[in-house]
XYZ file of N, CA and C in Angstrom:
210
model
N 110.812 32.265 33.868
C 111.895 32.476 34.810
C 111.582 33.696 35.604
N 111.649 33.588 36.926
C 111.466 34.750 37.794
C 112.544 34.778 38.858
N 113.040 35.971 39.149
C 114.052 36.149 40.165
C 113.910 37.556 40.743
N 114.107 37.698 42.048
C 113.971 39.002 42.679
C 115.163 39.901 42.415
N 116.375 39.327 42.521
C 117.577 40.143 42.311
C 118.741 39.234 41.955
N 119.681 39.785 41.238
C 120.871 39.025 40.885
C 121.077 38.981 39.392
N 122.003 38.134 39.001
C 122.343 37.978 37.590
C 121.878 36.607 37.113
N 121.209 36.580 35.986
C 120.691 35.337 35.419
C 121.221 35.181 34.001
N 121.791 34.023 33.711
C 122.259 33.693 32.372
C 121.457 32.515 31.875
N 120.856 32.676 30.702
C 120.035 31.604 30.117
C 120.658 31.207 28.780
N 121.019 29.947 28.631
C 121.502 29.410 27.374
C 120.282 28.929 26.612
N 119.905 29.653 25.569
C 118.647 29.372 24.889
C 118.743 28.284 23.805
N 119.934 27.839 23.486
C 120.070 26.886 22.397
C 119.943 27.608 21.063
N 119.103 27.099 20.181
C 118.901 27.676 18.865
C 117.769 28.691 18.936
N 118.061 29.996 18.729
C 117.030 31.038 18.780
C 115.893 30.829 17.775
N 116.167 30.104 16.673
C 115.136 29.879 15.657
C 114.000 28.987 16.175
N 114.237 28.311 17.294
C 113.221 27.435 17.875
C 112.197 28.211 18.730
N 112.391 29.523 18.869
C 111.514 30.334 19.712
C 110.532 31.129 18.865
N 109.292 31.165 19.315
C 108.260 31.956 18.663
C 108.009 33.251 19.380
N 108.327 33.270 20.684
C 108.046 34.484 21.473
C 109.056 34.597 22.616
N 109.598 35.794 22.788
C 110.488 36.087 23.900
C 110.012 37.385 24.538
N 109.871 37.363 25.856
C 109.420 38.545 26.612
C 110.253 38.592 27.883
N 111.115 39.598 28.002
C 111.983 39.745 29.147
C 111.832 41.148 29.734
N 111.740 41.243 31.059
C 111.619 42.566 31.684
C 112.294 42.580 33.051
N 112.767 43.769 33.395
C 113.444 44.015 34.685
C 112.848 45.275 35.304
N 113.056 45.406 36.611
C 112.750 46.686 37.233
C 113.917 47.653 37.090
N 115.129 47.100 37.193
C 116.334 47.924 36.992
C 117.479 46.992 36.600
N 118.233 47.377 35.583
C 119.377 46.598 35.172
C 119.527 46.511 33.689
N 120.198 45.448 33.249
C 120.512 45.281 31.830
C 119.963 43.961 31.313
N 119.436 44.006 30.103
C 119.034 42.801 29.385
C 119.973 42.677 28.177
N 120.747 41.602 28.140
C 121.598 41.316 26.987
C 120.976 40.132 26.273
N 120.211 40.419 25.252
C 119.543 39.366 24.471
C 120.261 39.163 23.147
N 121.565 38.951 23.230
C 122.372 38.840 22.021
C 121.937 37.654 21.156
N 121.367 36.625 21.750
C 120.863 35.484 20.972
C 119.742 35.914 20.035
N 119.048 36.980 20.394
C 117.923 37.469 19.615
C 118.181 38.839 18.999
N 119.439 39.271 19.028
C 119.843 40.492 18.364
C 119.445 41.797 19.033
N 119.375 41.799 20.385
C 118.986 43.042 21.026
C 119.493 43.154 22.447
N 119.287 44.348 23.005
C 119.614 44.620 24.403
C 118.835 45.843 24.878
N 118.649 45.913 26.169
C 117.974 47.057 26.791
C 118.610 47.287 28.142
N 118.560 48.524 28.654
C 119.105 48.786 29.983
C 118.400 49.980 30.601
N 118.627 50.143 31.914
C 118.068 51.269 32.637
C 116.980 50.853 33.588
N 116.039 51.775 33.829
C 114.886 51.476 34.688
C 113.766 50.917 33.818
N 113.205 49.824 34.251
C 112.092 49.148 33.570
C 112.374 48.757 32.114
N 113.548 48.184 31.848
C 113.797 47.746 30.470
C 112.899 46.548 30.124
N 112.452 46.504 28.883
C 111.541 45.467 28.418
C 111.981 45.080 27.016
N 112.236 43.811 26.792
C 112.681 43.312 25.486
C 111.682 42.274 24.986
N 111.227 42.435 23.760
C 110.341 41.454 23.129
C 110.904 41.056 21.773
N 110.587 39.831 21.372
C 111.042 39.323 20.093
C 110.059 38.270 19.627
N 109.826 38.187 18.332
C 108.930 37.177 17.757
C 109.636 36.421 16.657
N 109.388 35.122 16.596
C 109.975 34.275 15.570
C 108.958 33.225 15.111
N 109.466 32.241 14.425
C 108.608 31.192 13.856
C 108.609 29.898 14.684
N 109.390 29.844 15.758
C 109.531 28.613 16.532
C 108.334 28.304 17.397
N 108.416 27.181 18.128
C 107.313 26.731 18.957
C 107.490 27.049 20.444
N 108.656 27.479 20.857
C 108.901 27.735 22.277
C 108.629 29.201 22.645
N 108.254 29.402 23.930
C 108.080 30.742 24.480
C 109.031 30.895 25.661
N 109.621 32.058 25.770
C 110.496 32.352 26.897
C 110.030 33.643 27.552
N 109.724 33.550 28.818
C 109.336 34.737 29.592
C 110.265 34.819 30.796
N 110.833 35.991 30.996
C 111.736 36.190 32.130
C 111.420 37.520 32.797
N 111.395 37.514 34.123
C 111.102 38.708 34.892
C 112.050 38.759 36.088
N 112.810 39.868 36.204
C 113.732 40.040 37.307
C 113.441 41.360 38.006
N 113.713 41.395 39.297
C 113.567 42.635 40.032
C 114.685 43.594 39.662
N 115.916 43.282 40.086
C 117.082 44.093 39.776
C 118.236 43.179 39.470
N 119.020 43.545 38.468
C 120.174 42.737 38.125
C 120.385 42.750 36.625
N 121.000 41.675 36.160
C 121.319 41.544 34.753
C 120.788 40.219 34.228
N 120.200 40.281 33.048
C 119.664 39.093 32.392
C 120.390 38.906 31.076
N 120.949 37.745 30.857
C 121.669 37.430 29.613
C 120.962 36.261 28.958
N 120.556 36.453 27.703
C 119.986 35.399 26.869
C 120.970 35.121 25.763
N 121.645 33.990 25.823
C 122.718 33.698 24.861
C 122.531 32.338 24.218
N 123.108 32.210 23.031
C 123.118 30.912 22.348
C 123.986 29.965 23.172
N 123.582 28.757 23.261
C 124.421 27.832 24.020
C 123.891 26.437 24.080
């Protein structure tokens, strides 16, 4: 997922199905509640590893990124 600016909400489904999550912004907030974490400020970067088969990579310029169960 790539976006220059704005707010992005991703419904990830079951977090246990993910093996790798990598999310980064230039400025803003990452709410990765589905994976038990959050980051904010300038250049926030969130990573997570699990046993699943899916990979999620998200990169935003400025804004808010939400990774939630859904």
